Amino acid sequence: MIHLHYIDDALLVAEKPAGLLSVPGRSEENQDCVVARLQALYPDALTVHRLDQVTSGLLLHARGKAMQAALSMQFEQRTVSKRYEAVLEGLLEAEAGAVDLPLIVDWPNRPKQQVDHERGKPALTRWRVLARDVQAQRTRVALEPVTGRSHQLRLHMASLGHPIVGDVLYGATPAQRVYLHACALAFSHPVTGAALAFESAAPF
């Protein structure tokens, strides 16, 4: 059962659990996903954006093709505000900063991404420290992806030498999950134009 933060005739805001795909995968055993579960109850639910399988948190869906086009346009124009919370390995020295590194898929190792200054697509992430746990040698951060590249937050944090806790793909030690959560989402209602904002507390 997918928890819904909001529902009306135009859209749904769902809470994605960690470990569940946003959209169906290619293989038969990867058909279970957030959008399939939503469509069982709301057949007109359509994907607007995605979260990695390992990521939990707020996920927006449109109801019908027209609403999908209108909401997708907000993502393309970068008028959607997204904020994530993550726990990183090690202690970050600075209080805030930005990572501006172009990304491209690492084909032999896909879905892994890599930094590529010649062929990569521009990717920008702003970060700030929320708390430091000296004993555990971990740093809790708020992350704002200005662009929306695949694995952007994960690779950008790893590029600082501080991978997200549990993110083995990018060099972290194994943990019970990847400590990355989509905690805030704000956008305009595609019909009324009203400002909508949602928050979800990190479960770690």
mmCIF file of C-alpha atoms in Angstrom:
data_model
loop_
_atom_site.group_PDB
_atom_site.id
_atom_site.type_symbol
_atom_site.label_atom_id
_atom_site.label_comp_id
_atom_site.label_asym_id
_atom_site.label_seq_id
_atom_site.Cartn_x
_atom_site.Cartn_y
_atom_site.Cartn_z
ATOM 1 C CA MET A 1 0.000 0.000 0.000
ATOM 2 C CA ILE A 2 1.433 3.373 -1.013
ATOM 3 C CA HIS A 3 0.818 6.241 1.416
ATOM 4 C CA LEU A 4 -0.624 9.334 -0.285
ATOM 5 C CA HIS A 5 0.139 12.849 0.983
ATOM 6 C CA TYR A 6 -2.337 14.436 -1.429
ATOM 7 C CA ILE A 7 -4.844 13.521 -4.101
ATOM 8 C CA ASP A 8 -7.229 15.461 -6.343
ATOM 9 C CA ASP A 9 -8.471 15.164 -9.941
ATOM 10 C CA ALA A 10 -5.174 16.461 -11.364
ATOM 11 C CA LEU A 11 -2.419 14.821 -9.353
ATOM 12 C CA LEU A 12 -1.206 12.511 -6.590
ATOM 13 C CA VAL A 13 1.684 12.988 -4.183
ATOM 14 C CA ALA A 14 2.870 9.597 -2.963
ATOM 15 C CA GLU A 15 5.426 8.430 -0.393
ATOM 16 C CA LYS A 16 7.851 6.040 -2.074
ATOM 17 C CA PRO A 17 9.372 3.406 0.197
ATOM 18 C CA ALA A 18 13.081 2.622 -0.186
ATOM 19 C CA GLY A 19 13.689 -0.484 -2.293
ATOM 20 C CA LEU A 20 10.642 -0.080 -4.550
ATOM 21 C CA LEU A 21 11.084 1.012 -8.179
ATOM 22 C CA SER A 22 9.397 4.249 -9.318
ATOM 23 C CA VAL A 23 8.513 2.746 -12.711
ATOM 24 C CA PRO A 24 8.573 -0.837 -14.027
ATOM 25 C CA GLY A 25 11.941 -2.333 -14.963
ATOM 26 C CA ARG A 26 12.641 -4.296 -18.136
ATOM 27 C CA SER A 27 12.473 -7.775 -16.647
ATOM 28 C CA GLU A 28 9.390 -9.690 -15.567
ATOM 29 C CA GLU A 29 10.336 -9.672 -11.882
ATOM 30 C CA ASN A 30 10.761 -5.873 -11.887
ATOM 31 C CA GLN A 31 7.160 -4.991 -12.727
ATOM 32 C CA ASP A 32 6.193 -4.093 -9.146
ATOM 33 C CA CYS A 33 6.679 -0.340 -8.725
ATOM 34 C CA VAL A 34 5.053 2.785 -7.316
ATOM 35 C CA VAL A 35 3.167 3.743 -10.481
ATOM 36 C CA ALA A 36 1.783 0.184 -10.962
ATOM 37 C CA ARG A 37 0.500 0.131 -7.379
ATOM 38 C CA LEU A 38 -1.090 3.561 -7.824
ATOM 39 C CA GLN A 39 -2.670 2.586 -11.161
ATOM 40 C CA ALA A 40 -4.376 -0.361 -9.470
ATOM 41 C CA LEU A 41 -6.408 2.239 -7.531
ATOM 42 C CA TYR A 42 -6.195 5.237 -9.892
ATOM 43 C CA PRO A 43 -5.907 3.948 -13.495
ATOM 44 C CA ASP A 44 -5.114 7.446 -14.847
ATOM 45 C CA ALA A 45 -2.001 7.886 -12.639
ATOM 46 C CA LEU A 46 1.108 8.679 -14.723
ATOM 47 C CA THR A 47 4.762 9.219 -13.806
ATOM 48 C CA VAL A 48 6.080 12.795 -13.773
ATOM 49 C CA HIS A 49 9.531 12.246 -12.225
ATOM 50 C CA ARG A 50 11.387 9.348 -10.622
ATOM 51 C CA LEU A 51 13.375 8.490 -7.546
ATOM 52 C CA ASP A 52 16.115 5.846 -7.536
ATOM 53 C CA GLN A 53 15.035 2.453 -6.216
ATOM 54 C CA VAL A 54 17.174 2.996 -3.092
ATOM 55 C CA THR A 55 15.680 6.429 -2.356
ATOM 56 C CA SER A 56 12.538 7.015 -0.292
ATOM 57 C CA GLY A 57 10.269 10.043 -0.129
ATOM 58 C CA LEU A 58 7.946 12.331 -2.050
ATOM 59 C CA LEU A 59 6.985 11.375 -5.580
ATOM 60 C CA LEU A 60 4.580 13.339 -7.794
ATOM 61 C CA HIS A 61 2.194 11.667 -10.249
ATOM 62 C CA ALA A 62 -0.196 13.215 -12.743
ATOM 63 C CA ARG A 63 -3.732 12.081 -13.470
ATOM 64 C CA GLY A 64 -4.034 11.853 -17.252
ATOM 65 C CA LYS A 65 -1.801 12.888 -20.145
ATOM 66 C CA ALA A 66 -2.658 16.626 -20.089
ATOM 67 C CA MET A 67 -1.722 16.951 -16.411
ATOM 68 C CA GLN A 68 1.429 14.887 -17.012
ATOM 69 C CA ALA A 69 2.503 17.320 -19.751
ATOM 70 C CA ALA A 70 1.773 20.374 -17.577
ATOM 71 C CA LEU A 71 3.633 19.020 -14.528
ATOM 72 C CA SER A 72 6.552 17.707 -16.609
ATOM 73 C CA MET A 73 6.961 21.202 -18.053
ATOM 74 C CA GLN A 74 7.482 22.583 -14.531
ATOM 75 C CA PHE A 75 10.322 20.090 -14.009
ATOM 76 C CA GLU A 76 11.864 20.983 -17.381
ATOM 77 C CA GLN A 77 11.667 24.703 -16.588
ATOM 78 C CA ARG A 78 13.126 24.009 -13.113
ATOM 79 C CA THR A 79 10.293 25.751 -11.301
ATOM 80 C CA VAL A 80 9.810 22.724 -9.041
ATOM 81 C CA SER A 81 11.595 22.971 -5.697
ATOM 82 C CA LYS A 82 13.042 19.678 -4.416
ATOM 83 C CA ARG A 83 14.945 19.031 -1.229
ATOM 84 C CA TYR A 84 16.517 15.809 -0.038
ATOM 85 C CA GLU A 85 18.067 14.735 3.227
ATOM 86 C CA ALA A 86 21.031 12.381 3.332
ATOM 87 C CA VAL A 87 23.545 11.035 5.806
ATOM 88 C CA LEU A 88 27.106 10.939 4.494
ATOM 89 C CA GLU A 89 30.118 8.914 5.546
ATOM 90 C CA GLY A 90 32.746 11.040 7.290
ATOM 91 C CA LEU A 91 32.636 14.612 8.544
ATOM 92 C CA LEU A 92 32.241 17.427 6.022
ATOM 93 C CA GLU A 93 34.431 20.387 6.952
ATOM 94 C CA ALA A 94 32.505 23.230 5.320
ATOM 95 C CA GLU A 95 28.976 24.250 6.337
ATOM 96 C CA ALA A 96 27.593 24.543 2.801
ATOM 97 C CA GLY A 97 28.647 24.397 -0.808
ATOM 98 C CA ALA A 98 27.817 23.264 -4.307
ATOM 99 C CA VAL A 99 28.995 20.479 -6.595
ATOM 100 C CA ASP A 100 29.048 21.365 -10.290
ATOM 101 C CA LEU A 101 30.212 18.265 -12.172
ATOM 102 C CA PRO A 102 28.824 17.029 -15.541
ATOM 103 C CA LEU A 103 27.509 13.458 -15.530
ATOM 104 C CA ILE A 104 27.084 10.675 -18.083
ATOM 105 C CA VAL A 105 26.125 7.013 -17.808
ATOM 106 C CA ASP A 106 29.039 4.619 -17.257
ATOM 107 C CA TRP A 107 27.900 2.199 -20.009
ATOM 108 C CA PRO A 108 29.843 -0.953 -19.056
ATOM 109 C CA ASN A 109 28.713 -0.491 -15.441
ATOM 110 C CA ARG A 110 25.222 0.939 -15.921
ATOM 111 C CA PRO A 111 23.104 2.111 -14.151
ATOM 112 C CA LYS A 112 26.222 3.657 -12.576
ATOM 113 C CA GLN A 113 26.982 7.230 -13.651
ATOM 114 C CA GLN A 114 30.356 8.930 -13.981
ATOM 115 C CA VAL A 115 31.801 12.446 -14.154
ATOM 116 C CA ASP A 116 32.761 13.359 -17.727
ATOM 117 C CA HIS A 117 33.872 16.938 -18.454
ATOM 118 C CA GLU A 118 33.742 16.450 -22.236
ATOM 119 C CA ARG A 119 30.520 14.520 -22.865
ATOM 120 C CA GLY A 120 28.638 14.789 -19.575
ATOM 121 C CA LYS A 121 25.417 16.745 -19.099
ATOM 122 C CA PRO A 122 25.602 19.728 -16.720
ATOM 123 C CA ALA A 123 24.687 18.807 -13.136
ATOM 124 C CA LEU A 124 24.536 21.101 -10.113
ATOM 125 C CA THR A 125 23.809 20.178 -6.489
ATOM 126 C CA ARG A 126 23.675 22.595 -3.539
ATOM 127 C CA TRP A 127 24.308 21.168 -0.088
ATOM 128 C CA ARG A 128 24.386 22.343 3.519
ATOM 129 C CA VAL A 129 25.223 20.600 6.768
ATOM 130 C CA LEU A 130 22.325 19.903 9.148
ATOM 131 C CA ALA A 131 24.238 17.982 11.833
ATOM 132 C CA ARG A 132 27.510 16.164 12.487
ATOM 133 C CA ASP A 133 27.812 12.939 14.446
ATOM 134 C CA VAL A 134 31.449 12.888 15.529
ATOM 135 C CA GLN A 135 31.152 9.518 17.260
ATOM 136 C CA ALA A 136 29.667 7.770 14.198
ATOM 137 C CA GLN A 137 31.796 9.899 11.806
ATOM 138 C CA ARG A 138 28.750 10.871 9.756
ATOM 139 C CA THR A 139 27.280 14.131 8.463
ATOM 140 C CA ARG A 140 23.576 14.828 7.878
ATOM 141 C CA VAL A 141 22.998 17.164 4.945
ATOM 142 C CA ALA A 142 20.191 18.910 3.091
ATOM 143 C CA LEU A 143 20.585 18.538 -0.677
ATOM 144 C CA GLU A 144 19.033 20.644 -3.419
ATOM 145 C CA PRO A 145 19.452 19.289 -6.945
ATOM 146 C CA VAL A 146 19.283 22.252 -9.351
ATOM 147 C CA THR A 147 19.391 19.790 -12.258
ATOM 148 C CA GLY A 148 17.814 16.339 -12.210
ATOM 149 C CA ARG A 149 20.384 13.907 -13.564
ATOM 150 C CA SER A 150 20.275 10.190 -12.821
ATOM 151 C CA HIS A 151 22.163 9.374 -9.571
ATOM 152 C CA GLN A 152 23.199 13.049 -9.369
ATOM 153 C CA LEU A 153 23.055 13.441 -5.583
ATOM 154 C CA ARG A 154 24.721 10.088 -4.995
ATOM 155 C CA LEU A 155 27.664 10.680 -7.340
ATOM 156 C CA HIS A 156 28.089 14.329 -6.361
ATOM 157 C CA MET A 157 28.363 13.438 -2.664
ATOM 158 C CA ALA A 158 30.788 10.607 -3.455
ATOM 159 C CA SER A 159 32.874 13.087 -5.478
ATOM 160 C CA LEU A 160 33.360 15.106 -2.275
ATOM 161 C CA GLY A 161 34.872 11.992 -0.722
ATOM 162 C CA HIS A 162 31.743 11.498 1.401
ATOM 163 C CA PRO A 163 29.429 8.911 -0.202
ATOM 164 C CA ILE A 164 25.884 8.554 1.134
ATOM 165 C CA VAL A 165 25.703 5.941 3.903
ATOM 166 C CA GLY A 166 24.840 2.538 2.410
ATOM 167 C CA ASP A 167 25.473 3.583 -1.206
ATOM 168 C CA VAL A 168 27.773 0.682 -2.133
ATOM 169 C CA LEU A 169 27.549 1.577 -5.850
ATOM 170 C CA TYR A 170 29.465 4.796 -5.125
ATOM 171 C CA GLY A 171 31.979 3.476 -2.620
ATOM 172 C CA ALA A 172 30.139 3.436 0.717
ATOM 173 C CA THR A 173 30.220 0.545 3.173
ATOM 174 C CA PRO A 174 27.049 -1.598 3.186
ATOM 175 C CA ALA A 175 24.206 -0.477 5.486
ATOM 176 C CA GLN A 176 20.562 -1.541 5.875
ATOM 177 C CA ARG A 177 19.609 1.046 3.236
ATOM 178 C CA VAL A 178 20.921 4.046 1.339
ATOM 179 C CA TYR A 179 20.362 7.075 3.595
ATOM 180 C CA LEU A 180 18.733 9.318 0.999
ATOM 181 C CA HIS A 181 15.184 10.685 1.318
ATOM 182 C CA ALA A 182 13.150 13.137 -0.793
ATOM 183 C CA CYS A 183 11.827 15.284 2.041
ATOM 184 C CA ALA A 184 10.340 18.378 0.374
ATOM 185 C CA LEU A 185 8.549 19.071 -2.896
ATOM 186 C CA ALA A 186 6.950 22.348 -4.008
ATOM 187 C CA PHE A 187 5.285 23.188 -7.322
ATOM 188 C CA SER A 188 2.275 24.963 -8.838
ATOM 189 C CA HIS A 189 -1.062 23.197 -9.238
ATOM 190 C CA PRO A 190 -1.415 22.529 -12.993
ATOM 191 C CA VAL A 191 -5.067 23.633 -13.030
ATOM 192 C CA THR A 192 -5.468 26.340 -10.398
ATOM 193 C CA GLY A 193 -1.892 27.631 -10.324
ATOM 194 C CA ALA A 194 -1.959 27.490 -6.512
ATOM 195 C CA ALA A 195 1.372 26.910 -4.775
ATOM 196 C CA LEU A 196 1.564 23.404 -3.293
ATOM 197 C CA ALA A 197 4.264 22.281 -0.867
ATOM 198 C CA PHE A 198 4.755 18.903 0.808
ATOM 199 C CA GLU A 199 7.160 17.614 3.423
ATOM 200 C CA SER A 200 8.146 14.136 4.562
ATOM 201 C CA ALA A 201 10.444 13.497 7.517
ATOM 202 C CA ALA A 202 13.509 11.340 6.847
ATOM 203 C CA PRO A 203 12.972 7.823 8.304
ATOM 204 C CA PHE A 204 16.632 7.544 9.366
#
